[in-house]
């Protein structure tokens, strides 16, 4: 549910990057942060360990500008991917408007992708939400790996019914990063006003 | 449970601002914010004498994250929640209290503000704000975001991200 602040004439949306450990969620946000001009972005907040693994979340506010007198803002979050951080992962899903699921193309992470998606379903269920009810975009990341699995194989494990839009990405080089964000934003907006 | 959208505007918003302003005066705190549990700022006030605050989005997000973690901790210990939380540094302090189920009151204060006053008036303000938040939930405004709005935002997105 988007938060609308009539007083400040602001509409806020919350987008969460989900996925298994080291799949590239933070890298996505860092790329966005590095490319968005000053004035359109706030401070990026990262709660990470010394080796830069996300411990709680990363946060990046984006200002889109004003439409019909309403300032529209997207708040981007990542979750910690590691299995044992589920308690904090769950907290970050609170009030989410749209999700980017960042899957890893490496063969030895195929199972981790599937487990992370299952975990996301379980966590959403605790908020009374179903994956089917939310805008979700699948980003198959690390396409530059020499032994990267075919996109279809990753998709078959994460989204066997082919429900979510799919984007290939190399987040370290920015490939597919904006395209993914663009699509999830579009889906989130499509739900505004349609209710 | 789907998180309800907490919306503050018009008279309710003005009342929230007044309450925050009163609280700043009574406590001597620097900044007062009402944020929702998702980390969005609903209303805020700064004392005129205080220096420019840190980025409020960051502050609100971290406080909401912290409050969520604290509540999860409370549940682990068999409590529904911990009430107020005070973080005290050498000079700066942070007071966070629940303003009802869906919002939080945040006061940022320095050594010039006696902690006793911060807690006393902070608690009272939180109760007042809880009432305001409750009313806001009970009477959500009709939203008139139409296709025109959507197309406008889409155009901005295209401009920012490329198509």
Short mmCIF file of C-alpha atoms in Angstrom, two decimals:
data_model
loop_
_atom_site.label_atom_id
_atom_site.label_comp_id
_atom_site.label_asym_id
_atom_site.label_seq_id
_atom_site.Cartn_x
_atom_site.Cartn_y
_atom_site.Cartn_z
CA UNK A 1 0.00 0.00 0.00
CA UNK A 2 1.45 3.30 -1.05
CA UNK A 3 1.63 6.01 1.55
CA UNK A 4 0.05 9.27 0.52
CA UNK A 5 0.90 12.34 2.48
CA UNK A 6 -1.66 14.91 1.43
CA UNK A 7 -0.22 17.59 3.62
CA UNK A 8 3.15 17.53 1.94
CA UNK A 9 1.46 16.38 -1.25
CA UNK A 10 3.69 13.35 -1.47
CA UNK A 11 3.05 9.84 -2.66
CA UNK A 12 5.50 7.22 -1.51
CA UNK A 13 6.06 3.74 -2.86
CA UNK A 14 8.16 0.99 -1.36
CA UNK A 15 10.07 -1.37 -3.63
CA UNK A 16 12.05 -4.26 -2.19
CA UNK A 17 14.89 -6.16 -3.86
CA UNK A 18 14.70 -9.78 -2.74
CA UNK A 19 16.81 -12.82 -3.58
CA UNK A 20 19.45 -15.25 -2.28
CA UNK A 21 22.75 -14.20 -0.71
CA UNK A 22 25.25 -12.49 -3.04
CA UNK A 23 22.85 -12.42 -5.98
CA UNK A 24 23.47 -8.69 -6.55
CA UNK A 25 20.67 -6.82 -4.78
CA UNK A 26 22.93 -4.19 -3.24
CA UNK A 27 24.85 -3.88 -6.52
CA UNK A 28 21.58 -2.96 -8.23
CA UNK A 29 20.96 -0.16 -5.74
CA UNK A 30 24.53 1.08 -5.93
CA UNK A 31 24.29 1.32 -9.69
CA UNK A 32 21.05 3.25 -9.48
CA UNK A 33 22.57 5.54 -6.87
CA UNK A 34 25.64 6.20 -9.01
CA UNK A 35 23.62 7.10 -12.09
CA UNK A 36 20.75 9.15 -10.70
CA UNK A 37 21.55 12.87 -10.71
CA UNK A 38 21.83 14.85 -7.48
CA UNK A 39 18.52 16.32 -6.48
CA UNK A 40 16.64 13.25 -7.58
CA UNK A 41 18.03 10.99 -4.88
CA UNK A 42 18.48 11.06 -1.13
CA UNK A 43 21.24 9.51 0.93
CA UNK A 44 21.85 5.82 0.47
CA UNK A 45 21.82 3.99 3.79
CA UNK A 46 23.60 0.64 4.03
CA UNK A 47 23.58 -1.51 7.12
CA UNK A 48 26.29 -3.95 6.17
CA UNK A 49 28.99 -6.04 7.80
CA UNK A 50 32.68 -5.22 7.40
CA UNK A 51 32.90 -7.39 4.30
CA UNK A 52 29.96 -5.46 2.83
CA UNK A 53 27.38 -8.17 3.21
CA UNK A 54 24.01 -6.61 3.86
CA UNK A 55 23.15 -7.14 7.51
CA UNK A 56 19.76 -5.47 7.80
CA UNK A 57 18.93 -3.49 4.66
CA UNK A 58 20.05 -0.92 2.14
CA UNK A 59 17.83 2.07 1.53
CA UNK A 60 17.71 4.56 -1.31
CA UNK A 61 15.02 7.23 -1.73
CA UNK A 62 14.37 8.45 -5.28
CA UNK A 63 12.49 11.62 -6.18
CA UNK A 64 10.69 11.31 -9.46
CA UNK A 65 9.34 14.80 -9.46
CA UNK A 66 5.91 16.34 -9.30
CA UNK A 67 2.84 15.06 -11.08
CA UNK A 68 -0.50 16.78 -10.76
CA UNK A 69 0.77 18.56 -7.71
CA UNK A 70 1.97 15.39 -5.98
CA UNK A 71 5.64 14.72 -5.36
CA UNK A 72 6.19 11.10 -6.20
CA UNK A 73 8.90 9.15 -4.45
CA UNK A 74 10.18 5.62 -4.61
CA UNK A 75 11.88 4.09 -1.61
CA UNK A 76 14.15 1.25 -2.67
CA UNK A 77 15.17 -1.38 -0.14
CA UNK A 78 17.25 -4.54 -0.26
CA UNK A 79 17.01 -7.44 2.15
CA UNK A 80 19.93 -9.48 3.49
CA UNK A 81 20.04 -12.61 1.37
CA UNK A 82 21.71 -15.03 3.73
CA UNK A 83 19.40 -17.75 4.98
CA UNK A 84 19.94 -17.07 8.68
CA UNK A 85 18.86 -13.43 8.48
CA UNK A 86 15.21 -14.23 7.96
CA UNK A 87 13.93 -12.30 10.94
CA UNK A 88 15.20 -9.01 9.57
CA UNK A 89 14.30 -9.96 6.01
CA UNK A 90 10.69 -10.34 7.06
CA UNK A 91 10.60 -6.92 8.69
CA UNK A 92 11.64 -5.18 5.50
CA UNK A 93 8.75 -6.63 3.52
CA UNK A 94 6.33 -4.70 5.67
CA UNK A 95 4.14 -2.47 3.52
CA UNK A 96 5.87 -3.40 0.26
CA UNK A 97 4.34 -2.12 -3.00
CA UNK A 98 6.49 -4.01 -5.48
CA UNK A 99 9.30 -6.56 -5.56
CA UNK A 100 12.35 -7.18 -7.69
CA UNK A 101 13.54 -10.74 -7.29
CA UNK A 102 17.24 -10.87 -8.12
CA UNK A 103 18.17 -14.43 -9.09
CA UNK A 104 21.73 -15.67 -9.51
CA UNK A 105 22.75 -17.30 -12.82
CA UNK A 106 25.49 -19.45 -11.29
CA UNK A 107 24.77 -23.20 -11.53
CA UNK A 108 25.58 -23.78 -7.87
CA UNK A 109 23.06 -21.09 -6.81
CA UNK A 110 20.07 -22.50 -8.61
CA UNK A 111 18.78 -24.15 -5.49
CA UNK A 112 19.41 -21.00 -3.45
CA UNK A 113 17.20 -19.10 -5.89
CA UNK A 114 14.36 -21.55 -5.38
CA UNK A 115 14.74 -21.48 -1.60
CA UNK A 116 14.75 -17.69 -1.53
CA UNK A 117 11.54 -17.54 -3.56
CA UNK A 118 9.88 -20.02 -1.23
CA UNK A 119 11.07 -17.99 1.73
CA UNK A 120 9.63 -14.84 0.15
CA UNK A 121 6.25 -16.54 -0.25
CA UNK A 122 6.29 -17.61 3.39
CA UNK A 123 7.27 -14.17 4.63
CA UNK A 124 4.65 -12.41 2.54
CA UNK A 125 2.04 -14.85 3.81
CA UNK A 126 2.70 -13.61 7.33
CA UNK A 127 1.51 -10.18 6.18
CA UNK A 128 -1.52 -11.78 4.54
CA UNK A 129 -0.05 -11.24 1.07
CA UNK A 130 0.38 -13.62 -1.83
CA UNK A 131 3.12 -13.23 -4.41
CA UNK A 132 0.39 -13.29 -7.02
CA UNK A 133 -1.14 -10.15 -5.52
CA UNK A 134 1.99 -8.05 -5.80
CA UNK A 135 3.88 -6.61 -8.74
CA UNK A 136 6.99 -8.81 -9.02
CA UNK A 137 9.76 -8.61 -11.59
CA UNK A 138 12.35 -11.35 -12.00
CA UNK A 139 15.88 -10.21 -12.72
CA UNK A 140 18.25 -12.97 -13.79
CA UNK A 141 21.57 -11.45 -12.82
CA UNK A 142 25.23 -12.27 -13.53
CA UNK A 143 24.66 -13.10 -17.17
CA UNK A 144 28.39 -12.51 -17.67
CA UNK A 145 29.39 -15.65 -15.76
CA UNK A 146 31.09 -18.11 -18.14
CA UNK A 147 28.98 -20.97 -16.83
CA UNK A 148 25.73 -19.02 -16.45
CA UNK A 149 22.65 -21.20 -16.69
CA UNK A 150 20.10 -20.50 -19.41
CA UNK A 151 17.57 -17.88 -18.34
CA UNK A 152 14.74 -20.35 -18.89
CA UNK A 153 16.27 -22.76 -16.41
CA UNK A 154 16.49 -20.13 -13.69
CA UNK A 155 12.98 -18.97 -14.44
CA UNK A 156 11.66 -22.54 -14.37
CA UNK A 157 12.88 -22.90 -10.79
CA UNK A 158 11.84 -19.51 -9.46
CA UNK A 159 8.69 -18.87 -11.45
CA UNK A 160 7.62 -22.10 -13.17
CA UNK A 161 4.37 -20.61 -14.36
CA UNK A 162 6.17 -17.76 -16.08
CA UNK A 163 4.07 -15.19 -14.27
CA UNK A 164 6.65 -12.45 -13.77
CA UNK A 165 8.32 -10.27 -16.38
CA UNK A 166 11.95 -11.37 -16.79
CA UNK A 167 15.01 -9.20 -17.29
CA UNK A 168 18.57 -10.33 -17.87
CA UNK A 169 21.18 -8.31 -16.07
CA UNK A 170 24.82 -7.75 -15.29
CA UNK A 171 24.36 -5.43 -12.34
CA UNK A 172 28.09 -4.75 -11.91
CA UNK A 173 28.03 -3.14 -15.36
CA UNK A 174 24.57 -1.68 -15.01
CA UNK A 175 23.10 -3.91 -17.69
CA UNK A 176 19.40 -4.46 -17.10
CA UNK A 177 19.36 -2.48 -13.84
CA UNK A 178 17.25 0.46 -14.98
CA UNK A 179 15.10 -1.75 -17.22
CA UNK A 180 14.16 -3.86 -14.21
CA UNK A 181 13.39 -0.86 -12.03
CA UNK A 182 11.44 0.76 -14.82
CA UNK A 183 9.24 -2.30 -15.18
CA UNK A 184 8.51 -2.78 -11.50
CA UNK A 185 7.69 0.93 -11.21
CA UNK A 186 5.33 0.63 -14.13
CA UNK A 187 3.58 -2.32 -12.53
CA UNK A 188 3.32 -0.59 -9.17
CA UNK A 189 1.82 2.48 -10.79
CA UNK A 190 -0.62 0.45 -12.81
CA UNK A 191 -2.25 -0.47 -9.52
CA UNK A 192 -2.60 3.11 -8.38
CA UNK A 193 -5.96 4.57 -9.07
CA UNK A 194 -7.26 1.31 -10.43
CA UNK A 195 -8.71 0.51 -7.02
CA UNK B 1 -2.90 -8.34 7.54
CA UNK B 2 -2.23 -5.88 4.78
CA UNK B 3 -0.69 -2.73 6.12
CA UNK B 4 -3.30 0.03 6.01
CA UNK B 5 -2.23 3.28 4.43
CA UNK B 6 -1.91 5.98 7.00
CA UNK B 7 -2.74 9.31 5.48
CA UNK B 8 -2.51 12.66 7.20
CA UNK B 9 -3.94 15.80 5.70
CA UNK B 10 -6.01 18.85 6.38
CA UNK B 11 -7.11 19.42 9.94
CA UNK B 12 -5.59 16.20 11.26
CA UNK B 13 -2.24 17.10 9.80
CA UNK B 14 -2.42 20.57 11.32
CA UNK B 15 -3.22 19.06 14.71
CA UNK B 16 -0.29 16.70 14.41
CA UNK B 17 2.01 19.63 13.57
CA UNK B 18 0.71 21.64 16.52
CA UNK B 19 1.32 18.73 18.83
CA UNK B 20 4.85 18.27 17.54
CA UNK B 21 5.49 21.99 17.94
CA UNK B 22 4.18 22.01 21.52
CA UNK B 23 6.31 19.01 22.31
CA UNK B 24 9.45 20.69 21.00
CA UNK B 25 8.75 23.67 23.23
CA UNK B 26 7.94 21.62 26.31
CA UNK B 27 10.88 19.26 26.02
CA UNK B 28 13.54 21.48 24.48
CA UNK B 29 14.15 18.81 21.84
CA UNK B 30 15.58 19.70 18.43
CA UNK B 31 13.39 17.74 16.03
CA UNK B 32 10.08 15.97 16.32
CA UNK B 33 8.72 13.55 13.73
CA UNK B 34 5.66 11.43 13.24
CA UNK B 35 6.53 8.51 10.98
CA UNK B 36 4.65 5.41 9.94
CA UNK B 37 5.95 1.91 10.60
CA UNK B 38 7.17 1.65 7.04
CA UNK B 39 9.57 4.51 7.59
CA UNK B 40 7.74 7.28 5.76
CA UNK B 41 7.66 10.73 7.35
CA UNK B 42 4.07 11.82 7.98
CA UNK B 43 4.78 15.11 9.71
CA UNK B 44 7.79 16.83 11.20
CA UNK B 45 8.83 19.97 13.03
CA UNK B 46 12.22 21.46 13.76
CA UNK B 47 13.05 23.85 16.57
CA UNK B 48 14.01 27.20 15.07
CA UNK B 49 17.22 27.37 17.06
CA UNK B 50 18.38 23.90 16.07
CA UNK B 51 20.92 23.25 13.30
CA UNK B 52 19.83 21.60 10.07
CA UNK B 53 18.72 18.03 10.80
CA UNK B 54 20.29 14.95 9.24
CA UNK B 55 18.41 13.55 6.21
CA UNK B 56 14.94 12.85 7.57
CA UNK B 57 14.31 9.95 5.20
CA UNK B 58 17.36 8.16 6.53
CA UNK B 59 16.39 8.94 10.10
CA UNK B 60 12.82 7.71 9.61
CA UNK B 61 13.89 4.54 7.81
CA UNK B 62 16.42 3.63 10.45
CA UNK B 63 14.05 4.35 13.31
CA UNK B 64 11.30 2.29 11.69
CA UNK B 65 13.73 -0.56 11.03
CA UNK B 66 14.95 -0.36 14.58
CA UNK B 67 11.41 -0.28 15.98
CA UNK B 68 10.45 -3.29 13.88
CA UNK B 69 13.47 -5.19 15.17
CA UNK B 70 12.73 -4.14 18.74
CA UNK B 71 9.15 -5.31 18.44
CA UNK B 72 10.30 -8.64 17.02
CA UNK B 73 12.63 -8.93 20.02
CA UNK B 74 9.77 -8.22 22.38
CA UNK B 75 7.73 -10.96 20.76
CA UNK B 76 10.60 -13.41 21.20
CA UNK B 77 10.46 -12.59 24.89
CA UNK B 78 6.73 -13.09 25.08
CA UNK B 79 5.85 -9.40 25.19
CA UNK B 80 3.54 -7.85 22.63
CA UNK B 81 5.89 -4.88 22.48
CA UNK B 82 8.30 -2.72 24.41
CA UNK B 83 6.89 0.73 24.91
CA UNK B 84 9.19 3.68 24.64
CA UNK B 85 12.82 3.40 23.65
CA UNK B 86 15.54 5.91 24.55
CA UNK B 87 18.93 5.89 22.89
CA UNK B 88 21.36 8.13 24.68
CA UNK B 89 24.72 9.16 23.29
CA UNK B 90 27.27 11.46 24.84
CA UNK B 91 25.52 14.54 23.50
CA UNK B 92 22.58 13.49 21.37
CA UNK B 93 19.66 11.33 22.27
CA UNK B 94 16.72 9.74 20.54
CA UNK B 95 13.31 9.08 22.05
CA UNK B 96 10.93 6.77 20.18
CA UNK B 97 7.44 5.93 21.34
CA UNK B 98 4.50 4.24 19.71
CA UNK B 99 1.78 6.53 18.47
CA UNK B 100 -0.78 3.79 18.22
CA UNK B 101 -0.39 0.70 16.14
CA UNK B 102 0.79 2.19 12.87
CA UNK B 103 2.89 5.22 13.71
CA UNK B 104 5.87 6.29 15.80
CA UNK B 105 6.82 9.51 17.51
CA UNK B 106 10.49 10.40 17.24
CA UNK B 107 12.20 13.11 19.27
CA UNK B 108 15.82 14.05 18.72
CA UNK B 109 17.34 15.95 21.61
CA UNK B 110 20.70 17.17 22.86
CA UNK B 111 22.09 17.79 26.34
CA UNK B 112 19.99 20.94 26.62
CA UNK B 113 16.82 18.88 26.97
CA UNK B 114 16.27 17.14 30.31
CA UNK B 115 15.52 13.46 29.71
CA UNK B 116 12.74 13.53 32.26
CA UNK B 117 10.90 16.18 30.30
CA UNK B 118 11.50 14.38 27.02
CA UNK B 119 9.96 11.22 28.45
CA UNK B 120 7.08 12.94 30.21
CA UNK B 121 5.98 15.17 27.35
CA UNK B 122 7.02 12.62 24.73
CA UNK B 123 4.67 10.08 26.23
CA UNK B 124 1.83 12.57 26.31
CA UNK B 125 2.44 13.62 22.71
CA UNK B 126 2.53 10.00 21.60
CA UNK B 127 -0.89 9.46 23.11
CA UNK B 128 -2.27 12.51 21.36
CA UNK B 129 -0.74 11.46 18.05
CA UNK B 130 -2.11 7.94 18.46
CA UNK B 131 -5.58 9.48 18.57
CA UNK B 132 -4.87 11.50 15.45
CA UNK B 133 -3.51 8.46 13.62
CA UNK B 134 -6.57 6.50 14.64
CA UNK B 135 -8.85 9.18 13.23
CA UNK B 136 -6.83 9.31 10.03
CA UNK B 137 -7.28 5.57 9.62
CA UNK B 138 -10.97 5.74 10.36
CA UNK B 139 -11.59 8.43 7.76
CA UNK B 140 -9.31 7.76 4.82
CA UNK B 141 -9.64 10.44 2.16
CA UNK B 142 -11.01 9.61 -1.25
CA UNK B 143 -8.12 9.36 -3.59
CA UNK B 144 -8.41 10.79 -7.04
CA UNK B 145 -5.29 9.51 -8.72
CA UNK B 146 -6.32 8.85 -12.25
CA UNK B 147 -4.78 7.79 -15.51
CA UNK B 148 -3.47 11.29 -15.97
CA UNK B 149 -1.39 10.93 -12.83
CA UNK B 150 -0.18 7.52 -13.93
CA UNK B 151 0.85 8.74 -17.33
CA UNK B 152 2.61 11.71 -15.79
CA UNK B 153 4.66 9.50 -13.48
CA UNK B 154 5.39 7.12 -16.31
CA UNK B 155 6.79 9.98 -18.33
CA UNK B 156 9.02 10.99 -15.42
CA UNK B 157 10.17 7.40 -15.05
CA UNK B 158 11.02 7.29 -18.71
CA UNK B 159 12.98 10.48 -18.39
CA UNK B 160 14.89 9.19 -15.37
CA UNK B 161 15.52 5.57 -16.34
CA UNK B 162 15.24 5.66 -20.11
CA UNK B 163 12.67 3.60 -21.90
#
